[in-house]
Every structure is written in structure tokens, then in C-alpha cells.
Tab-separated table of C-alpha atoms and ligand atoms in Angstrom:
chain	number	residue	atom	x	y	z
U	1	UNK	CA	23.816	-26.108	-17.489
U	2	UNK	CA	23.787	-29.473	-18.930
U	3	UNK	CA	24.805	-32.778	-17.463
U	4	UNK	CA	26.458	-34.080	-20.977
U	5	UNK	CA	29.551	-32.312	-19.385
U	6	UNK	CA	29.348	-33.112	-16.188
U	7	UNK	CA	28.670	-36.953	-16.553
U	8	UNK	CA	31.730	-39.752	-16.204
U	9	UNK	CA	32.042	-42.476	-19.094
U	10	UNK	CA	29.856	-44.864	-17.299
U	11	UNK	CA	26.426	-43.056	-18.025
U	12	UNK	CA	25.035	-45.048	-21.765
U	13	UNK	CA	25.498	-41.955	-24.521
U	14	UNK	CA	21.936	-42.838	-25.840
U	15	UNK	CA	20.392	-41.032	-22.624
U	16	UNK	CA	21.230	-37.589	-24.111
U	17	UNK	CA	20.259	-38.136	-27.740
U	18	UNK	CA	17.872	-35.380	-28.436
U	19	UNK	CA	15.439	-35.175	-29.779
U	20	UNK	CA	13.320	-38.005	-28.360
U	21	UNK	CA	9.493	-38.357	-28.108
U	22	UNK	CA	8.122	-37.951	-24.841
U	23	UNK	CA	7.245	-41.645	-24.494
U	24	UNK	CA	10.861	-42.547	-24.682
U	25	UNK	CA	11.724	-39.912	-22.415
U	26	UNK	CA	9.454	-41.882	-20.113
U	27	UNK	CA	10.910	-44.933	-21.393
U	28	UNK	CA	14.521	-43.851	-20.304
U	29	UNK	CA	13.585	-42.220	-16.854
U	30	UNK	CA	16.456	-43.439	-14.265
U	31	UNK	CA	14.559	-46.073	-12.049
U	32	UNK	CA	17.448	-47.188	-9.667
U	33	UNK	CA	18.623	-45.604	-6.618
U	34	UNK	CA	22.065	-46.402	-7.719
U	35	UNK	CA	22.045	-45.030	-11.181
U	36	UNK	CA	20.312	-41.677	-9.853
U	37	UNK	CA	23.572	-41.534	-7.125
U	38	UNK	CA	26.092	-42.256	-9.531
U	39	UNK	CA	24.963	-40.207	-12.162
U	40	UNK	CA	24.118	-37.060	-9.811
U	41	UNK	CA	27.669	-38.387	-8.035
U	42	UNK	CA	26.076	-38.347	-4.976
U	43	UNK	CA	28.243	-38.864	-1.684
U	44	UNK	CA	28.703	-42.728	-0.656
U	45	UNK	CA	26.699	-42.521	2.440
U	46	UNK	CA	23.527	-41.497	1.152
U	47	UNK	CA	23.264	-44.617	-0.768
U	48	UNK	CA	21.498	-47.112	1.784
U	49	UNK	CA	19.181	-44.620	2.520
U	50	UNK	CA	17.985	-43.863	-0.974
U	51	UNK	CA	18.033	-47.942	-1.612
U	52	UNK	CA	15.592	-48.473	1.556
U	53	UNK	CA	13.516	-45.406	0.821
U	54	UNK	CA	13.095	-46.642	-3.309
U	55	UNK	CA	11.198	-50.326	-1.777
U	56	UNK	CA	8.396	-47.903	0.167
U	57	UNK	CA	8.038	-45.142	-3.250
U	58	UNK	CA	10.517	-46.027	-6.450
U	59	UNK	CA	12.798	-43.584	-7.823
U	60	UNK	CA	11.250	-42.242	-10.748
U	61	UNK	CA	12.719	-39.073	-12.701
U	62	UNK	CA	13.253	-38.476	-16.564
U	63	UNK	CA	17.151	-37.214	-17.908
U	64	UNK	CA	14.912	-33.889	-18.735
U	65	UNK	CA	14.507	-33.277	-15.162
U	66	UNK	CA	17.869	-34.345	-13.811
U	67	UNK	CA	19.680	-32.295	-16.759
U	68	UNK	CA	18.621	-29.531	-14.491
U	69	UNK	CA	20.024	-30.758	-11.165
U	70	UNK	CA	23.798	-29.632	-9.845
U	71	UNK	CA	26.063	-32.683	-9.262
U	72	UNK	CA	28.067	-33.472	-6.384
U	73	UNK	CA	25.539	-31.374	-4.135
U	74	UNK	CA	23.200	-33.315	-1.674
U	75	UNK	CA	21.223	-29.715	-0.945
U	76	UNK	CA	20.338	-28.919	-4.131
U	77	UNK	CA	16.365	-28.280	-4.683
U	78	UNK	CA	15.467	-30.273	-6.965
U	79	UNK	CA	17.144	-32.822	-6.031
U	80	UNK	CA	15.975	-33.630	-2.832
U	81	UNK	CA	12.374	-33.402	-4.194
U	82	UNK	CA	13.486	-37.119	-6.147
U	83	UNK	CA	16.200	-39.224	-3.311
U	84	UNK	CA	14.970	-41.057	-1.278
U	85	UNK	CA	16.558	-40.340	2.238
U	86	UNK	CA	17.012	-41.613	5.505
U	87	UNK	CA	14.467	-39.282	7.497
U	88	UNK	CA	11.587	-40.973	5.440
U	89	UNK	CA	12.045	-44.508	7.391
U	90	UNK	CA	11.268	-42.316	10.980
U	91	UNK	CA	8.045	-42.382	11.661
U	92	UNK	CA	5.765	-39.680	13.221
U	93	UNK	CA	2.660	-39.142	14.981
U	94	UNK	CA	-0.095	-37.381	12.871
U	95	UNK	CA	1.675	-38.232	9.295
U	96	UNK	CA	-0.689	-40.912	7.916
U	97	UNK	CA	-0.677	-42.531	4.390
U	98	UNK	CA	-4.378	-40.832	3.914
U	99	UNK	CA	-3.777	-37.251	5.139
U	100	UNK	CA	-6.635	-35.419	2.928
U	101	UNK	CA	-9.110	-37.694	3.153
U	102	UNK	CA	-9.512	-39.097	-0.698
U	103	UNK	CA	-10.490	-42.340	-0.198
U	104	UNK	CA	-14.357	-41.539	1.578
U	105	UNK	CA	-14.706	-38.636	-1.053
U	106	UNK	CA	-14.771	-41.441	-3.828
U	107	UNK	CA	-18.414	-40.148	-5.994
U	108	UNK	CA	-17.540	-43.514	-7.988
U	109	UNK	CA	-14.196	-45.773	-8.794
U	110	UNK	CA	-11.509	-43.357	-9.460
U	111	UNK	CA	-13.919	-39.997	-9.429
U	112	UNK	CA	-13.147	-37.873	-6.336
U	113	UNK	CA	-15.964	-35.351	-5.466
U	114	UNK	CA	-14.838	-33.246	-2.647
U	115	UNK	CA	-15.979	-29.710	-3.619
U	116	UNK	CA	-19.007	-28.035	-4.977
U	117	UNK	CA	-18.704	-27.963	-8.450
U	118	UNK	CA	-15.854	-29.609	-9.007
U	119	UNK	CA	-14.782	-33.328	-9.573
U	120	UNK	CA	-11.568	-35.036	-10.084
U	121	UNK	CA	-10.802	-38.147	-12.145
U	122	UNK	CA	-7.705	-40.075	-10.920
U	123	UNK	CA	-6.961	-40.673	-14.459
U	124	UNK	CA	-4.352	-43.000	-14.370
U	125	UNK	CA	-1.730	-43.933	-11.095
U	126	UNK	CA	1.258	-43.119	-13.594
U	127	UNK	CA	3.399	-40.275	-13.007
U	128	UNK	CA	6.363	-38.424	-14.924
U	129	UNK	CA	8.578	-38.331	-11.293
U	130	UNK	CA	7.824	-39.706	-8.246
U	131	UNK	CA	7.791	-36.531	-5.961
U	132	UNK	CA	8.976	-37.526	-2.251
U	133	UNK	CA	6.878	-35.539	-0.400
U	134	UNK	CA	3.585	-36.910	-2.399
U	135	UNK	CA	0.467	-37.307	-0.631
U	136	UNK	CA	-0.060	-39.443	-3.046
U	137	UNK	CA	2.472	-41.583	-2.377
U	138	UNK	CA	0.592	-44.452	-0.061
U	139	UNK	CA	-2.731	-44.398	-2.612
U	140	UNK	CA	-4.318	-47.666	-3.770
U	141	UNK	CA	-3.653	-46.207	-7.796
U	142	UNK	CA	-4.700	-50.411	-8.233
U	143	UNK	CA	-7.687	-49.856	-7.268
U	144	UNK	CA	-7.917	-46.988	-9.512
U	145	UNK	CA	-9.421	-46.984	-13.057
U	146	UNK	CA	-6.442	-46.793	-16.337
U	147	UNK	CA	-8.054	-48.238	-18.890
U	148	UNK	CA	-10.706	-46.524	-21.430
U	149	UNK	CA	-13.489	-48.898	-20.165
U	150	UNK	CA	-12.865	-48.019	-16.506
U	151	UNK	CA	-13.566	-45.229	-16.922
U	152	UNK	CA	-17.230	-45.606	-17.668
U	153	UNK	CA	-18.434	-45.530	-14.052
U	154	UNK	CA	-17.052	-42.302	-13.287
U	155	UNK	CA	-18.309	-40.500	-16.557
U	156	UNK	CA	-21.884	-42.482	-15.896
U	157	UNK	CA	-21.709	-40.426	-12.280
U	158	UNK	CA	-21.116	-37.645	-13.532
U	159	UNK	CA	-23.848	-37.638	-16.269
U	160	UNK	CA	-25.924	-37.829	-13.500
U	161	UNK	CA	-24.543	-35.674	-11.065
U	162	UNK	CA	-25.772	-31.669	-12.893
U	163	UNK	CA	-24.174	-29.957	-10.301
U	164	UNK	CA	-21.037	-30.750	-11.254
U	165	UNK	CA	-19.627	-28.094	-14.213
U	166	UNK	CA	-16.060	-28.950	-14.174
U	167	UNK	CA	-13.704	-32.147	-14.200
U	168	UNK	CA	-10.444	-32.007	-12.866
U	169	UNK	CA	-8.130	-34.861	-15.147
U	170	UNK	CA	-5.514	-35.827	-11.753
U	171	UNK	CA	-3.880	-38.848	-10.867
U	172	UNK	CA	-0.583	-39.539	-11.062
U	173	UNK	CA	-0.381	-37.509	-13.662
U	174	UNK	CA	-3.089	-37.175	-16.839
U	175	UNK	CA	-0.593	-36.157	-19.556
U	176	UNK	CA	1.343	-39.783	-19.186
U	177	UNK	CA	-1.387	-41.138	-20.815
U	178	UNK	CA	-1.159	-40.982	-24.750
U	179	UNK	CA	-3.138	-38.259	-26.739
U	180	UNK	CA	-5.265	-40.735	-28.624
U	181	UNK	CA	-6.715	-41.912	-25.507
U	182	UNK	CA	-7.097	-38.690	-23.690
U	183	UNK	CA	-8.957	-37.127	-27.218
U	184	UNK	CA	-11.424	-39.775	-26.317
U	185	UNK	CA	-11.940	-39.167	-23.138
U	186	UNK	CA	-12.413	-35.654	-23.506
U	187	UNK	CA	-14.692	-36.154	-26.068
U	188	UNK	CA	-16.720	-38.517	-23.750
U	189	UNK	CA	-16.657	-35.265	-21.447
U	190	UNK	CA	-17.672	-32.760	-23.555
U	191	UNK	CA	-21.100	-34.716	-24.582
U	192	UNK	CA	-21.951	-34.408	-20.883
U	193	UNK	CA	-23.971	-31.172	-21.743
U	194	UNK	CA	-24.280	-29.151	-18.295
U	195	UNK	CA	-19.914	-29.642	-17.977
U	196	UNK	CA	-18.085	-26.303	-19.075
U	197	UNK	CA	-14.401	-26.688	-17.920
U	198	UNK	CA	-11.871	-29.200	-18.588
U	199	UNK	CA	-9.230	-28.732	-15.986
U	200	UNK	CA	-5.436	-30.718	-16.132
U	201	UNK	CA	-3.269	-30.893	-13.295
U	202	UNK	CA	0.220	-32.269	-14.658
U	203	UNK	CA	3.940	-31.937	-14.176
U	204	UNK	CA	4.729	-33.537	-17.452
U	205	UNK	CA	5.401	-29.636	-19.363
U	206	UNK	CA	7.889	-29.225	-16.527
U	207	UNK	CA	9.581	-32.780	-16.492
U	208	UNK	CA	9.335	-33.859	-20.005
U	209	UNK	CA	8.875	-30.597	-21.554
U	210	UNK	CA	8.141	-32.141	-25.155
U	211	UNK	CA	5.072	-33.320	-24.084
U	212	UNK	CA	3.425	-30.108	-24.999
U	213	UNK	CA	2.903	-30.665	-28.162
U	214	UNK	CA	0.218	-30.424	-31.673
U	215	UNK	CA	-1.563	-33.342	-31.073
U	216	UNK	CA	-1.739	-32.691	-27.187
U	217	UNK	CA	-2.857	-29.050	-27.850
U	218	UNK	CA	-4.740	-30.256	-30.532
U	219	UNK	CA	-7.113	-32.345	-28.611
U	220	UNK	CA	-6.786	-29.486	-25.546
U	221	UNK	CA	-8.323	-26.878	-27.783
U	222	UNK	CA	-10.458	-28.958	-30.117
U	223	UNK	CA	-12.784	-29.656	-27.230
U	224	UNK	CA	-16.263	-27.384	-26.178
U	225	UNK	CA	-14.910	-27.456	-22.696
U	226	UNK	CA	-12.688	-24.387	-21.865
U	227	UNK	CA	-9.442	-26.231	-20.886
U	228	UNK	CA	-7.487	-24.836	-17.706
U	229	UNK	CA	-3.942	-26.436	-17.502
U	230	UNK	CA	-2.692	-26.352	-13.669
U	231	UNK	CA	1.056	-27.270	-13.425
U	232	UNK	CA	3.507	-28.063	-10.743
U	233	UNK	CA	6.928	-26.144	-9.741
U	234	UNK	CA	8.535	-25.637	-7.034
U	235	UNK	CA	11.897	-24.000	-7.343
U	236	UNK	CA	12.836	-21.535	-10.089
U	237	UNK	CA	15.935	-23.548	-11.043
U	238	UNK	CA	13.447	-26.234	-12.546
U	239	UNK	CA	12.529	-23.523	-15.045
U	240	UNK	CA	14.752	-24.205	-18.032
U	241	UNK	CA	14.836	-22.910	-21.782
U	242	UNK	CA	12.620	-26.136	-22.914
U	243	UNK	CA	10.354	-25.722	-19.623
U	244	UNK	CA	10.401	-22.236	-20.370
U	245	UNK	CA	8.669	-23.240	-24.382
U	246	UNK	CA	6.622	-25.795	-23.549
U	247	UNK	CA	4.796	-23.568	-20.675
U	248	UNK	CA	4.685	-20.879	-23.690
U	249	UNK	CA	3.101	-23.697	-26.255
U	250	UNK	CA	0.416	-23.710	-23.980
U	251	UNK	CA	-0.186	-20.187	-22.995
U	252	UNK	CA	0.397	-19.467	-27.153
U	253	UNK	CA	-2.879	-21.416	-27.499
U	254	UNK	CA	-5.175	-19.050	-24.923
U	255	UNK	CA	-4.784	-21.889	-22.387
U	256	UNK	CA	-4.882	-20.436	-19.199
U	257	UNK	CA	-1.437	-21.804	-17.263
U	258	UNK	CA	-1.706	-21.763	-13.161
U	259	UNK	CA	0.782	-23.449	-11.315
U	260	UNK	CA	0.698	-24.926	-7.626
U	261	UNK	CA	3.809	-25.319	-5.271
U	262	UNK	CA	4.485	-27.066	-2.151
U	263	UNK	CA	5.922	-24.993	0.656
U	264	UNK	CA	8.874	-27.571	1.247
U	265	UNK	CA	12.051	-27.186	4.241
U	266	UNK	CA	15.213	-27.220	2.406
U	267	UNK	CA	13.934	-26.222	-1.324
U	268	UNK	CA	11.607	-23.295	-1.149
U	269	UNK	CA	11.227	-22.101	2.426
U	270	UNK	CA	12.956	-18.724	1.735
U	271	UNK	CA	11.222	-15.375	0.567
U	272	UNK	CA	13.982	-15.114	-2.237
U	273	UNK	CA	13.124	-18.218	-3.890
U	274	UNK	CA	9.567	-17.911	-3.573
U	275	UNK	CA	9.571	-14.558	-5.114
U	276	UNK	CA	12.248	-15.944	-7.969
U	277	UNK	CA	9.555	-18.073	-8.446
U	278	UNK	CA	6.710	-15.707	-8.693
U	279	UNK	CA	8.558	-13.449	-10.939
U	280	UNK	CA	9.515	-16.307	-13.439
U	281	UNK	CA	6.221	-17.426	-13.560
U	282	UNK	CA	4.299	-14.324	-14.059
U	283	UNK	CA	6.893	-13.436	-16.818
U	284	UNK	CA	5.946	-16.515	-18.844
U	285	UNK	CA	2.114	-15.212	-18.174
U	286	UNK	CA	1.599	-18.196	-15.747
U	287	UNK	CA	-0.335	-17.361	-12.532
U	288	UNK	CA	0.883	-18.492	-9.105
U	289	UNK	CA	-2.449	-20.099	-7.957
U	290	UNK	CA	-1.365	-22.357	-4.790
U	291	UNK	CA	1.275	-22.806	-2.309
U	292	UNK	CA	0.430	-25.775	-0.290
U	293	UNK	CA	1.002	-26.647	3.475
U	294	UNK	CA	2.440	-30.216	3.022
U	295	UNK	CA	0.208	-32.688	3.705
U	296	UNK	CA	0.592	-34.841	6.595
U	297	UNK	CA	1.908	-37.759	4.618
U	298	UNK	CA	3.902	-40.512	6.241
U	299	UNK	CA	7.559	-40.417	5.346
U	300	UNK	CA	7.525	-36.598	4.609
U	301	UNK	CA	7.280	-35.091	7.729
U	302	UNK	CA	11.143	-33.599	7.062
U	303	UNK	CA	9.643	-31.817	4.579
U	304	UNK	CA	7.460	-30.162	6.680
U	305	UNK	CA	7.596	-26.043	7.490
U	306	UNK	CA	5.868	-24.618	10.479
U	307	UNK	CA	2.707	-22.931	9.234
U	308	UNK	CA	3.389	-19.335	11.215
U	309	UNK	CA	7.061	-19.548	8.803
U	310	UNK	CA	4.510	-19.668	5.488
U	311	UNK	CA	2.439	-17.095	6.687
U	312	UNK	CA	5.751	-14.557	7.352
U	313	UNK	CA	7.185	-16.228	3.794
U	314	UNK	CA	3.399	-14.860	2.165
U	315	UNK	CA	3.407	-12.035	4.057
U	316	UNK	CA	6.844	-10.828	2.612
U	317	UNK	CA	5.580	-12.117	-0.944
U	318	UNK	CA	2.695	-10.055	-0.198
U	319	UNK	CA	5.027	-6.633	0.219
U	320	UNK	CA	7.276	-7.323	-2.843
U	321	UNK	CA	5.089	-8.657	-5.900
U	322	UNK	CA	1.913	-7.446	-7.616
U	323	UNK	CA	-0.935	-8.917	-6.072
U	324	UNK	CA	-1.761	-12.026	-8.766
U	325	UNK	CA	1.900	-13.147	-8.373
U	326	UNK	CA	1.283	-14.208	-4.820
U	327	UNK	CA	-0.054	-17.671	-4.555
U	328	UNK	CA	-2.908	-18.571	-1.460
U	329	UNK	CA	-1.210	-20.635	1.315
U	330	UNK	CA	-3.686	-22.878	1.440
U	331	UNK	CA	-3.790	-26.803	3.342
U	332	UNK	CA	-5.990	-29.415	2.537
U	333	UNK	CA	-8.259	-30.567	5.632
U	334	UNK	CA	-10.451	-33.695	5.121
U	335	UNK	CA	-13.931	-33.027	5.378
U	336	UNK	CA	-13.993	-28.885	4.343
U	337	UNK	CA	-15.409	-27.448	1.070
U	338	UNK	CA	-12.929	-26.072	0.184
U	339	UNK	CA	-9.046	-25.632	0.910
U	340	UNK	CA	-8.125	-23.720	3.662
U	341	UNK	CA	-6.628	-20.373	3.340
U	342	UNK	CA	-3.972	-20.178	5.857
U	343	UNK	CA	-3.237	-16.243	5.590
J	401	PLP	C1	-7.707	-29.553	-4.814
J	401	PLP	C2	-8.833	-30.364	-5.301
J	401	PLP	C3	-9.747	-29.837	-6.218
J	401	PLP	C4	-9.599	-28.467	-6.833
J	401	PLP	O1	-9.747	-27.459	-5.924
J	401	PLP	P1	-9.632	-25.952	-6.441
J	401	PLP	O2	-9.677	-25.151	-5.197
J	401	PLP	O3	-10.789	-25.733	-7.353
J	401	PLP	O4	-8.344	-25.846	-7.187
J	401	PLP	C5	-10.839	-30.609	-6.580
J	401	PLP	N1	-11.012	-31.844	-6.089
J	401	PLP	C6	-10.156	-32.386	-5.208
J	401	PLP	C7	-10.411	-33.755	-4.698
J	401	PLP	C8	-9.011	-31.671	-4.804
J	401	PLP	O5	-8.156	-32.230	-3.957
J	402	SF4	S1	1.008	-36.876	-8.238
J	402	SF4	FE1	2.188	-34.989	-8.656
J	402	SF4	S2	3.300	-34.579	-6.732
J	402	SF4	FE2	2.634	-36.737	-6.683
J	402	SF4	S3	4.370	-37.917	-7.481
J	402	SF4	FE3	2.966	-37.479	-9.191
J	402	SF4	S4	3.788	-35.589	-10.102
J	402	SF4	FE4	4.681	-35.749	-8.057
């Protein structure tokens, strides 16, 4: 499907001129509640809503992304993972704007060190789409380092810190941050002798597929850490022909590709789409790793599904797929080693 043909007059030309560099891509991502409702022609009503909603979290999605999105329907899945809506004003007891507990597991500035083993570097607070549901969406990313030299406290603590054998690039999202500078970085990394894994959590392969490209794969490769590239989808429809190469750029290289969902009402709370899902991903040799209980974030509690629904929803995964193309239903609770399996 492609939204050249769908589109009235009043949407510029230049926004479909391919091929662009990822930057631009970024560049060009629609930033206004109004241009996202009037490009999507989205019903009248909604419009207030996704105005209020954009001064708490900003609209933020790429022409790549929205390409993939049916017009003229409020429901559809992707979709409602960008508007802003109404139900995000209510607010409700036990959704807080620190849900999992980040901010007391800071090791150093921008260095979260949660779980044996493992650290993650909030990289940068910049993200490819701003994802409604984020738990991410109340964190102090000001307070968080995005500048080479900011970085120095973080890979100082974990030169010290021999336990730790992999880092976990996060954010936001890593991959919004140019190749030069992330080369650097994870050359800085690598001369930390007792580290062995890079690991990248990103959505930009899925949202700006031409991301994935030599120099990024360059770098990824070129590195004595093993690199492990962890990306984000939740709904098979988001899976297009350039989503569909970029994942296969990766996996091309011997990087192993996991991907994490969120378990989300109204997108991907049905045993059909989640084992869609499964089966597209395990086709393109990418491993369904996670689905996550939403976390308790305020402003996404409509997004919420009851945690006896997942555990029917993995429980028919469970009798349909091979076993590595069901993903652990798994929550994030503040203060436990590890997630929590919810199965
Ligand atoms: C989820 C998470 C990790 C990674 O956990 P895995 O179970 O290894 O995928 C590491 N650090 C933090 C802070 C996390 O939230
Ligand atoms: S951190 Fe991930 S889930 Fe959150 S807004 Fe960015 S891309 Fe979306």
C-alpha cells in the first residue's frame, strides 16, 4: 500500500521523494497533530484530543512509518501506537511517570545498572517515533548524557565495574545518533577488556528502514564485541518490503535480530495477530524474545490488557508455533533481577 495514492493535493510532493538518507527522513518526520490528522484524514473530532495529548508527549513519526498506516480508519494498529487521544488526559491510580524504577538504578549519569551482568546506556533522549504507550515517556532525557564527552562517566563506571560483560546502547533510541559518533563510542567500549557483548535496542530498522546501512553495519561488525541488535514491532502490518530488507541487512551480517513487543488493547491483543507476528518474524530469521506487560505509565493505562488475557493469548501461541517463535510475557517490576515471567 502506499500513501502517494491515497494523499489529497495539500500534502508537499517532496515528502515522498525517495530515496532520502535517513537523517532527512528524520528531518521530514510529521511533528504536528494537525498534519498527522489531515494527512491520515482522520475524523474531525479526534483533533482536540490529539492537540492536548501532543503538549504532554509530541507527535513524532517519519513518512516511512505512516506510508504503512490505512487512512480514514481511527482503529488501525499502527496508528493508534502514534495519536495522541483523549483517554491519555484521565488519570489513574497506580500509573506513575516512573513505573520501572530507572531513576534509583542510575550506576552513573545516563548508565542504568539493574541486572547482573548487564548495563544500559541511555544513549541519547532522541527517538525515531514517539510511541504513546512509552514508559519512557515522563523521563528526565535532560538530565541524560548526548554528547561524546558525557559520556565519559558512564564508560569510567563501567571500567571499573568487572562484573559487568555486556552494555545495552538504549535511550530513546541509539541508532538516531550518527554512525561516526556511535563508531567511537563503540570503540571506547570495546577497550574495556572484561566487556564481550554489544547489545542495541532500536526501532529505527523498522521506522526508517534505510538506516541499516554499510557504515552502520560497518561499525556493528568491525567491533571485538559480539553485537546483538534487539528491535521493536508490534503488529505484523508494520512489516513492509523495506522493513522486511533492512531486518535482512542485519541478519545477512551474522547479527543476531530479537525483537520485543508490547502486549497493547486495540493493536495486538488477539492470538491471530500475535501469531502473524511470530510467523513473520521467524521467517525473516528474527527471534520473538519479549512480549511486555505495559508498564504502568501515566497516560497509557487504555493501553493496558489484563494480565490473565496475556497469559490465555501465550498460552494459545504456545499450542500453534514452534517453541522459539513464542516470546516470554514478561513485566518489569522495580527492584527484581530480572524481568518477571508472567507464564
Ligand atoms: C530490560 C533491561 C535490560 C535487559 O534485560 P534482558 O532481560 O537481558 O533483556 C537491562 N537493563 C535494564 C535497565 C533493562 O530495563
Ligand atoms: S523509547 Fe522506544 S518505545 Fe519509547 S518512544 Fe522511543 S522508540 Fe518508542
Amino acid at each position: 500500500m502506499s500513501i502517494v495514492s491515497t494523499c489529497g493535493p495539500d500534502v508537499p510532493a517532496k515528502v515522498f521523494a525517495r530515496p532520502r538518507s535517513w537523517q532527512q527522513a528524520l528531518r521530514d518526520a510529521v511533528r504536528s497533530p494537525d498534519q498527522l490528522c489531515d494527512v491520515l484524514q482522520l475524523p474531525a473530532d479526534l483533533r482536540a484530543a490529539a492537540r492536548r495529548g501532543a503538549t504532554q508527549f509530541p507527535v513524532f513519526a517519519p513518512w516511512e512509518f505512516l506510508a504503512r498506516i490505512r487512512p480514514a480508519d481511527p482503529t488501525d494498529p499502527l496508528l493508534r501506537q502514534i495519536l495522541p487521544v483523549a483517554a491519555e488526559d484521565l488519570a489513574e491510580p497506580g500509573f506513575a511517570t516512573d513505573p520501572v524504577g530507572d531513576l534509583p538504578a542510575l550506576a552513573a549519569p545516563a548508565l542504568l545498572h539493574k541486572y547482573s551482568g548487564r548495563a544500559l546506556l541511555v544513549a541519547t533522549g532522541a527517538c525515531a517515533v514517539h510511541c504513546r504507550y512509552c514508559f519512557r515517556r515522563h523521563y528526565p532525557y535532560h538530565e541524560a548524557a548526548s554528547h561524546g564527552t558525557a559520556w565519559q562517566p558512564a564508560i569510567d563506571c563501567l571500567a571499573q565495574s568487572p562484573d559487568i560483560e555486556e552494555i545495552i546502547l538504549s535511550g530513546g533510541d541509539p541508532l538516531t545518533l550518527t554512525d561516526e559518533r556511535l563508531g567511537l563510542l563503540a570503540d571506547r567500549l570495546a577497550a574495556i577488556p572484561h566487556l564481550r557483548r554489544l547489545r542495541i535496542h532500536t526501532r529505527l530498522p523498522v521506522m526508517i528502514p534505510q538506516r541499516v546501512g554499510t557504515p552502520l553495519l560497518d561499525w556493528l561488525c568491525g567491533t571485538r564485541l559480539t553485537p546483538w541488535v534487539v528491535v521493536h514491532i508490534n503488529h505484523p502490518q508494520e512489516i513492509d518490503r523495506p522493513v522486511s530488507d533492512s531486518l535482512a541487512r542485519l541478519v545477512d551480517r551474522g547479527i543476531p535480530v530479537l525483537n520485543q513487543s508490547v502486549l497493547l488493547r486495540g493493536i495486538n491483543d488477539s492470538a491471530e495477530v500475535l501469531a502473524d507476528l511470530s510467523r513473520q518474524l521467524v521467517d525473516r530469521r528474527i527471534i520473538p524474545y519479549y512480549l511486555h506487560q505495559l508498564d504502568r505509565v501515566a497516560g497509557a493505562h487504555h493501553f493496558e490488557v489484563p494480565v490473565e488475557r496475556g497469559v490465555e493469548l501465550v498460552e494459545q501461541l504456545t499450542r500453534q508455533l514452534p517453541g522459539y517463535a513464542v516470546p516470554r510475557y514478561v513485566q518489569e517490576r522495580p527492584g527484581e533481577p530480572s524481568k518477571v515471567s508472567l507464564v
